[in-house]
Tab-separated table of C-alpha atoms in Angstrom:
chain	number	residue	atom	x	y	z
X	1	UNK	CA	-0.140	-0.049	0.078
X	2	UNK	CA	1.435	3.352	-1.042
X	3	UNK	CA	-0.551	6.711	-1.671
X	4	UNK	CA	-0.264	10.321	-1.421
X	5	UNK	CA	-2.863	12.484	-0.006
X	6	UNK	CA	-3.566	16.043	1.065
X	7	UNK	CA	-3.379	16.825	4.924
X	8	UNK	CA	-6.844	18.138	5.404
X	9	UNK	CA	-8.493	15.453	3.316
X	10	UNK	CA	-7.296	12.682	5.500
X	11	UNK	CA	-7.434	14.768	8.897
X	12	UNK	CA	-10.934	15.342	8.379
X	13	UNK	CA	-11.680	11.576	7.525
X	14	UNK	CA	-9.775	10.221	10.585
X	15	UNK	CA	-11.432	12.976	12.788
X	16	UNK	CA	-14.849	11.506	12.118
X	17	UNK	CA	-13.573	8.252	13.446
X	18	UNK	CA	-12.383	9.327	16.931
X	19	UNK	CA	-15.498	9.362	18.666
X	20	UNK	CA	-16.260	5.556	17.580
X	21	UNK	CA	-12.852	3.848	18.216
X	22	UNK	CA	-12.461	1.963	21.529
X	23	UNK	CA	-11.096	3.934	24.152
X	24	UNK	CA	-10.585	1.175	26.855
X	25	UNK	CA	-8.514	-0.933	24.607
X	26	UNK	CA	-10.025	-3.976	25.562
X	27	UNK	CA	-9.360	-5.418	22.146
X	28	UNK	CA	-6.429	-3.501	20.620
X	29	UNK	CA	-7.803	-3.871	16.906
X	30	UNK	CA	-10.746	-1.632	17.819
X	31	UNK	CA	-8.578	1.227	18.683
X	32	UNK	CA	-7.399	1.192	15.033
X	33	UNK	CA	-8.759	2.203	11.967
X	34	UNK	CA	-8.608	0.319	8.630
X	35	UNK	CA	-7.042	2.021	5.673
X	36	UNK	CA	-7.990	0.358	2.233
X	37	UNK	CA	-6.650	1.871	-0.913
X	38	UNK	CA	-7.676	1.104	-4.269
X	39	UNK	CA	-7.493	2.646	-7.825
X	40	UNK	CA	-11.307	3.238	-7.878
X	41	UNK	CA	-12.111	3.836	-4.110
X	42	UNK	CA	-10.195	4.450	-1.112
X	43	UNK	CA	-11.810	4.156	2.341
X	44	UNK	CA	-11.177	4.610	6.062
X	45	UNK	CA	-13.092	2.445	8.528
X	46	UNK	CA	-13.613	2.520	12.297
X	47	UNK	CA	-15.649	0.131	14.561
X	48	UNK	CA	-16.424	-0.596	18.151
X	49	UNK	CA	-18.468	-3.822	17.022
X	50	UNK	CA	-21.686	-1.818	17.721
X	51	UNK	CA	-20.990	1.375	15.270
X	52	UNK	CA	-19.163	1.087	12.153
X	53	UNK	CA	-18.213	4.230	10.252
X	54	UNK	CA	-16.697	3.885	6.695
X	55	UNK	CA	-15.632	7.010	4.678
X	56	UNK	CA	-14.367	7.467	1.265
X	57	UNK	CA	-11.401	9.799	0.999
X	58	UNK	CA	-9.648	11.321	-2.043
X	59	UNK	CA	-6.021	10.358	-2.733
X	60	UNK	CA	-3.479	9.306	-5.457
X	61	UNK	CA	-3.045	5.721	-5.355
X	62	UNK	CA	0.599	4.443	-5.876
X	63	UNK	CA	0.079	0.906	-4.834
X	64	UNK	CA	-3.048	-0.857	-3.811
X	65	UNK	CA	-3.295	-2.303	-0.201
X	66	UNK	CA	-4.720	-2.215	3.208
X	67	UNK	CA	-3.634	-1.845	6.899
X	68	UNK	CA	-4.972	-1.077	10.055
X	69	UNK	CA	-3.254	1.522	12.417
X	70	UNK	CA	-4.007	3.406	15.956
X	71	UNK	CA	-6.582	5.892	15.170
X	72	UNK	CA	-5.616	8.345	17.906
X	73	UNK	CA	-1.878	8.330	17.305
X	74	UNK	CA	-2.308	8.772	13.451
X	75	UNK	CA	-4.659	11.585	13.935
X	76	UNK	CA	-2.335	13.547	16.360
X	77	UNK	CA	0.750	13.013	13.922
X	78	UNK	CA	-1.187	14.288	10.661
X	79	UNK	CA	-2.479	17.204	12.872
X	80	UNK	CA	0.853	18.527	13.667
X	81	UNK	CA	2.351	18.121	10.090
X	82	UNK	CA	2.731	20.992	7.615
X	83	UNK	CA	-0.174	21.743	5.369
X	84	UNK	CA	1.017	19.834	2.372
X	85	UNK	CA	0.627	16.388	0.621
X	86	UNK	CA	1.640	13.395	2.806
X	87	UNK	CA	2.852	10.265	1.511
X	88	UNK	CA	1.890	7.091	3.417
X	89	UNK	CA	3.507	3.740	2.618
X	90	UNK	CA	3.074	0.255	4.044
X	91	UNK	CA	6.369	-1.073	4.919
X	92	UNK	CA	7.546	-4.572	6.534
X	93	UNK	CA	6.439	-5.919	9.849
X	94	UNK	CA	3.035	-3.802	9.710
X	95	UNK	CA	4.643	-0.322	9.963
X	96	UNK	CA	3.497	2.551	7.969
X	97	UNK	CA	5.782	5.383	6.893
X	98	UNK	CA	4.370	8.774	6.982
X	99	UNK	CA	6.510	11.289	4.863
X	100	UNK	CA	6.385	14.905	4.040
X	101	UNK	CA	9.141	17.227	2.555
X	102	UNK	CA	11.098	17.322	6.044
X	103	UNK	CA	9.243	14.867	8.253
X	104	UNK	CA	9.149	11.415	8.536
X	105	UNK	CA	7.218	8.781	10.964
X	106	UNK	CA	7.198	5.123	11.251
X	107	UNK	CA	4.048	4.012	12.853
X	108	UNK	CA	3.216	0.414	14.051
X	109	UNK	CA	-0.076	-1.164	12.779
X	110	UNK	CA	-1.890	-4.471	12.918
X	111	UNK	CA	-2.728	-6.718	10.040
X	112	UNK	CA	-5.871	-6.031	8.095
X	113	UNK	CA	-7.031	-9.335	8.596
X	114	UNK	CA	-7.650	-9.106	12.323
X	115	UNK	CA	-10.013	-6.026	11.730
X	116	UNK	CA	-13.674	-7.159	12.130
X	117	UNK	CA	-15.858	-7.537	9.032
X	118	UNK	CA	-18.794	-4.991	8.438
X	119	UNK	CA	-22.271	-6.181	8.287
X	120	UNK	CA	-23.617	-6.567	4.806
X	121	UNK	CA	-26.735	-4.622	4.019
X	122	UNK	CA	-28.318	-5.191	0.531
X	123	UNK	CA	-29.862	-1.617	0.638
X	124	UNK	CA	-33.352	-2.826	-0.498
X	125	UNK	CA	-35.546	-1.426	2.366
X	126	UNK	CA	-35.152	2.496	2.111
X	127	UNK	CA	-36.913	4.283	4.992
X	128	UNK	CA	-38.075	7.763	3.914
X	129	UNK	CA	-37.566	9.968	6.932
X	130	UNK	CA	-36.854	13.690	6.251
X	131	UNK	CA	-33.419	14.802	7.361
X	132	UNK	CA	-34.397	17.884	9.197
X	133	UNK	CA	-37.344	15.940	10.861
X	134	UNK	CA	-34.917	13.203	11.868
X	135	UNK	CA	-32.506	15.844	13.423
X	136	UNK	CA	-35.312	17.480	15.163
X	137	UNK	CA	-36.822	14.141	16.694
X	138	UNK	CA	-33.114	13.236	17.945
X	139	UNK	CA	-32.676	16.777	19.493
X	140	UNK	CA	-36.045	16.638	21.354
X	141	UNK	CA	-36.162	13.107	22.612
X	142	UNK	CA	-32.328	12.773	23.397
X	143	UNK	CA	-32.505	14.163	27.007
X	144	UNK	CA	-34.968	11.460	28.176
X	145	UNK	CA	-33.080	8.361	26.929
X	146	UNK	CA	-31.873	6.200	30.066
X	147	UNK	CA	-28.314	6.684	31.153
X	148	UNK	CA	-28.765	3.194	33.248
X	149	UNK	CA	-27.291	0.696	31.199
X	150	UNK	CA	-28.934	-2.228	33.056
X	151	UNK	CA	-32.146	-0.970	31.541
X	152	UNK	CA	-30.931	-1.697	28.163
X	153	UNK	CA	-34.190	-1.319	26.363
X	154	UNK	CA	-34.649	2.137	27.527
X	155	UNK	CA	-31.042	3.295	26.482
X	156	UNK	CA	-32.138	4.300	22.984
X	157	UNK	CA	-34.769	6.029	20.855
X	158	UNK	CA	-37.544	4.159	19.908
X	159	UNK	CA	-39.052	4.643	16.500
X	160	UNK	CA	-42.200	3.110	15.079
X	161	UNK	CA	-44.982	3.993	12.390
X	162	UNK	CA	-48.327	4.166	13.488
X	163	UNK	CA	-51.337	4.878	11.032
X	164	UNK	CA	-50.179	7.950	9.102
X	165	UNK	CA	-47.619	8.980	11.657
X	166	UNK	CA	-44.045	7.976	12.729
X	167	UNK	CA	-43.445	8.393	16.458
X	168	UNK	CA	-40.108	8.801	18.206
X	169	UNK	CA	-39.988	8.011	21.710
X	170	UNK	CA	-37.788	7.821	24.689
X	171	UNK	CA	-38.022	7.340	28.599
X	172	UNK	CA	-35.768	6.588	31.424
X	173	UNK	CA	-38.600	5.690	33.735
X	174	UNK	CA	-39.016	9.144	35.387
X	175	UNK	CA	-39.842	10.968	32.360
X	176	UNK	CA	-40.917	10.322	28.637
X	177	UNK	CA	-40.820	12.433	25.434
X	178	UNK	CA	-42.438	11.714	22.334
X	179	UNK	CA	-42.372	13.586	18.788
X	180	UNK	CA	-44.691	12.660	15.896
X	181	UNK	CA	-44.395	13.605	12.233
X	182	UNK	CA	-46.494	12.641	9.353
X	183	UNK	CA	-45.361	9.489	7.562
X	184	UNK	CA	-43.874	9.803	4.143
X	185	UNK	CA	-45.110	7.721	1.336
X	186	UNK	CA	-45.200	4.209	2.464
X	187	UNK	CA	-42.664	4.185	5.031
X	188	UNK	CA	-43.476	1.426	7.663
X	189	UNK	CA	-41.832	0.507	10.817
X	190	UNK	CA	-44.596	-1.402	12.193
X	191	UNK	CA	-42.655	-3.313	14.818
X	192	UNK	CA	-40.634	-0.446	16.016
X	193	UNK	CA	-36.744	-0.087	16.327
X	194	UNK	CA	-34.474	1.096	19.163
X	195	UNK	CA	-31.382	2.918	18.053
X	196	UNK	CA	-28.734	3.140	20.995
X	197	UNK	CA	-27.740	6.429	22.639
X	198	UNK	CA	-24.223	6.298	21.335
X	199	UNK	CA	-25.405	5.433	17.656
X	200	UNK	CA	-27.984	8.570	17.985
X	201	UNK	CA	-25.038	10.917	18.455
X	202	UNK	CA	-23.159	9.713	15.399
X	203	UNK	CA	-26.384	9.596	13.259
X	204	UNK	CA	-27.029	13.350	13.906
X	205	UNK	CA	-23.366	14.287	13.105
X	206	UNK	CA	-23.789	12.558	9.853
X	207	UNK	CA	-27.366	14.121	9.158
X	208	UNK	CA	-26.222	17.561	9.988
X	209	UNK	CA	-23.212	17.526	7.465
X	210	UNK	CA	-25.005	15.949	4.620
X	211	UNK	CA	-27.400	17.248	2.009
X	212	UNK	CA	-29.072	14.078	0.670
X	213	UNK	CA	-29.158	10.844	2.723
X	214	UNK	CA	-30.565	7.329	2.372
X	215	UNK	CA	-31.760	5.225	5.425
X	216	UNK	CA	-31.878	1.645	5.488
X	217	UNK	CA	-33.159	-0.996	8.230
X	218	UNK	CA	-31.876	-4.657	7.829
X	219	UNK	CA	-30.232	-7.467	9.648
X	220	UNK	CA	-30.588	-5.628	13.273
X	221	UNK	CA	-28.925	-2.723	11.856
X	222	UNK	CA	-29.688	0.982	10.667
X	223	UNK	CA	-27.560	2.192	7.733
X	224	UNK	CA	-27.195	5.961	7.059
X	225	UNK	CA	-25.588	6.469	3.579
X	226	UNK	CA	-24.867	9.900	2.081
X	227	UNK	CA	-22.592	8.630	-0.677
X	228	UNK	CA	-19.413	9.488	0.990
X	229	UNK	CA	-20.038	7.961	4.397
X	230	UNK	CA	-21.666	4.759	5.623
X	231	UNK	CA	-22.579	4.579	9.017
X	232	UNK	CA	-23.714	1.174	10.529
X	233	UNK	CA	-25.505	1.295	13.935
X	234	UNK	CA	-26.614	-1.846	15.532
X	235	UNK	CA	-30.103	-1.784	16.911
X	236	UNK	CA	-31.060	-2.649	20.502
X	237	UNK	CA	-32.370	-5.992	20.688
X	238	UNK	CA	-35.055	-5.636	23.151
X	239	UNK	CA	-38.779	-4.736	23.515
X	240	UNK	CA	-39.749	-1.067	24.134
X	241	UNK	CA	-42.321	-0.748	27.102
X	242	UNK	CA	-45.902	0.106	26.259
X	243	UNK	CA	-45.279	4.253	26.559
X	244	UNK	CA	-49.013	4.930	25.926
X	245	UNK	CA	-49.988	3.642	29.137
X	246	UNK	CA	-47.970	6.241	31.009
X	247	UNK	CA	-49.441	9.293	28.964
X	248	UNK	CA	-51.994	10.759	30.923
X	249	UNK	CA	-55.203	11.891	29.389
X	250	UNK	CA	-56.163	15.639	28.844
X	251	UNK	CA	-58.672	15.590	31.428
X	252	UNK	CA	-58.504	19.255	32.128
X	253	UNK	CA	-58.135	22.562	30.364
X	254	UNK	CA	-54.201	23.097	29.759
X	255	UNK	CA	-52.347	25.804	31.709
X	256	UNK	CA	-50.593	27.926	29.098
X	257	UNK	CA	-47.112	28.816	29.950
X	258	UNK	CA	-44.640	30.967	28.221
X	259	UNK	CA	-41.558	28.587	27.811
X	260	UNK	CA	-38.713	31.191	27.863
X	261	UNK	CA	-40.272	32.919	30.989
X	262	UNK	CA	-40.562	29.727	32.969
X	263	UNK	CA	-37.371	28.442	31.778
X	264	UNK	CA	-35.590	31.592	33.055
X	265	UNK	CA	-37.461	31.374	36.331
X	266	UNK	CA	-36.533	27.714	36.982
X	267	UNK	CA	-33.070	28.253	36.196
X	268	UNK	CA	-32.750	31.126	38.609
X	269	UNK	CA	-34.555	29.380	41.445
X	270	UNK	CA	-32.951	25.899	41.029
X	271	UNK	CA	-29.531	27.642	42.038
X	272	UNK	CA	-30.981	27.080	45.652
X	273	UNK	CA	-32.415	23.480	45.229
X	274	UNK	CA	-30.929	20.637	47.079
X	275	UNK	CA	-27.392	19.747	45.413
X	276	UNK	CA	-28.237	16.163	45.005
X	277	UNK	CA	-32.017	15.842	44.410
X	278	UNK	CA	-32.318	19.306	42.454
X	279	UNK	CA	-35.784	19.527	43.577
X	280	UNK	CA	-38.120	22.705	43.210
X	281	UNK	CA	-41.690	23.249	44.139
X	282	UNK	CA	-44.274	24.582	41.577
X	283	UNK	CA	-47.497	25.971	43.577
X	284	UNK	CA	-50.400	26.736	41.160
X	285	UNK	CA	-52.991	29.013	42.716
X	286	UNK	CA	-55.325	31.427	41.028
X	287	UNK	CA	-53.794	33.333	38.417
X	288	UNK	CA	-50.329	32.687	40.135
X	289	UNK	CA	-47.619	30.479	39.717
X	290	UNK	CA	-45.263	30.309	42.775
X	291	UNK	CA	-41.715	28.552	42.062
X	292	UNK	CA	-39.794	27.758	45.391
X	293	UNK	CA	-36.711	26.131	46.428
X	294	UNK	CA	-34.741	25.685	49.599
X	295	UNK	CA	-31.278	24.478	50.580
X	296	UNK	CA	-30.404	23.782	54.227
X	297	UNK	CA	-26.897	24.920	53.733
X	298	UNK	CA	-27.600	28.005	51.782
X	299	UNK	CA	-31.112	29.288	51.994
X	300	UNK	CA	-34.327	29.767	50.311
X	301	UNK	CA	-35.595	31.192	46.889
X	302	UNK	CA	-38.849	32.145	45.358
X	303	UNK	CA	-40.392	33.855	42.108
X	304	UNK	CA	-43.723	34.510	41.138
X	305	UNK	CA	-45.435	34.448	37.422
X	306	UNK	CA	-48.757	35.252	36.330
X	307	UNK	CA	-50.790	32.380	34.587
X	308	UNK	CA	-54.141	31.543	33.266
X	309	UNK	CA	-54.749	28.851	36.048
X	310	UNK	CA	-58.084	29.091	37.909
X	311	UNK	CA	-58.667	26.272	40.565
X	312	UNK	CA	-57.672	24.757	43.837
X	313	UNK	CA	-54.085	25.199	44.938
X	314	UNK	CA	-51.727	22.263	43.859
X	315	UNK	CA	-48.262	22.071	44.774
X	316	UNK	CA	-45.918	19.819	42.741
X	317	UNK	CA	-42.483	19.044	43.160
X	318	UNK	CA	-40.130	18.486	40.308
X	319	UNK	CA	-36.474	17.652	39.498
X	320	UNK	CA	-35.497	21.185	38.233
X	321	UNK	CA	-32.902	19.508	35.742
X	322	UNK	CA	-35.825	17.597	34.236
X	323	UNK	CA	-38.015	20.962	33.483
X	324	UNK	CA	-34.751	22.540	32.023
X	325	UNK	CA	-34.097	19.587	29.587
X	326	UNK	CA	-37.788	20.095	28.525
X	327	UNK	CA	-37.770	23.564	28.133
X	328	UNK	CA	-34.313	23.562	25.963
X	329	UNK	CA	-35.360	20.609	23.908
X	330	UNK	CA	-38.149	22.581	22.177
X	331	UNK	CA	-38.460	26.129	20.528
X	332	UNK	CA	-42.072	26.936	20.831
X	333	UNK	CA	-43.230	29.946	22.449
X	334	UNK	CA	-45.751	28.616	24.833
X	335	UNK	CA	-46.274	25.065	26.476
X	336	UNK	CA	-49.314	23.429	27.570
X	337	UNK	CA	-49.467	21.741	30.858
X	338	UNK	CA	-51.944	19.137	32.044
X	339	UNK	CA	-52.045	18.444	35.921
X	340	UNK	CA	-54.335	16.307	37.854
X	341	UNK	CA	-53.009	16.379	41.260
X	342	UNK	CA	-49.512	16.629	43.198
X	343	UNK	CA	-48.719	12.949	42.598
X	344	UNK	CA	-49.884	12.077	39.034
X	345	UNK	CA	-47.884	12.219	36.010
X	346	UNK	CA	-47.844	15.655	34.436
X	347	UNK	CA	-48.117	16.121	30.531
X	348	UNK	CA	-46.412	18.905	28.764
X	349	UNK	CA	-47.201	19.573	24.859
X	350	UNK	CA	-45.823	22.144	22.622
X	351	UNK	CA	-48.512	24.950	22.244
X	352	UNK	CA	-50.899	24.573	19.354
X	353	UNK	CA	-49.407	22.054	17.121
X	354	UNK	CA	-48.848	19.314	19.816
X	355	UNK	CA	-46.366	17.354	17.745
X	356	UNK	CA	-44.129	16.923	20.813
X	357	UNK	CA	-45.185	15.852	24.306
X	358	UNK	CA	-43.381	15.222	27.596
X	359	UNK	CA	-44.588	13.360	30.672
X	360	UNK	CA	-42.685	14.062	33.948
X	361	UNK	CA	-43.195	12.287	37.075
X	362	UNK	CA	-43.448	14.485	40.323
X	363	UNK	CA	-40.788	13.731	42.917
X	364	UNK	CA	-41.838	12.097	46.229
X	365	UNK	CA	-39.966	13.615	49.261
């Protein structure tokens, strides 16, 4: 293997791989990237066995071949080289030689045969999801994905087609988010899929830098293809809970709240919340919402907001972080809040369109 490449061309490609490569080095080969140079197409590939990223790059091929090399070390080397063409050649004993006009490195790699084989997807089941809608759905539902790896079926985003809609749902057991959009053409994901948390981060990166994409679901993988990059993400093999059971019915008139005003008030008052539980109280009285927090070590805080609520006083204790995550995940002007009592799940929807909803459980202290 021998090729010449512009510094920025290969640096950009290897940079994409850094968040995928295995950091713990349980398997040394997973800290490496596979460089494959051919006359027609040259690629660089990284995998952690759950996510595989393959990217084409432009180079001048002198001799075809393949090798795997440490991704982080190669990136650090190339980043410090001057802005000029780099010659990269595979030499004896699985070394590669990187050479510019004045600088030369020899970097030890591993045989390409040790690199895991990628999953084959036939690209026959194209899924029509608008790129911007997919990005929005990920942004709005990511905060409520579980961080508890023992609840593996909650550690991702659930996507399912239903009637004329596609639903994107996530929950961590304390709160839930759901974003719905109209189904495009005959897109069907009847049984639903769960895309893992780390895979979603990588999918969002590719979507944000792509003009056109194709999405395929096959062999328990989702593939994002933009002609230059192929991103394979293994789906979570588990059953997502029946989320509809925890979404409360709208059994009252909504309390309309200005999202930005409420966000700012909660952020200010939460400064005095308990450092561990982050709890604050929302007290709904006639025409007034009182937001309170107290901290045994520092003191108390209170703020009043005018609202359109009329009824009996209700005091609900929330984790302030959950509220702030909700307010920051949508950009709607107003949020509708449906409450029943101080212990029942609270339903938030995004103003008039109601494409997005969130359920937050009150805290019991």
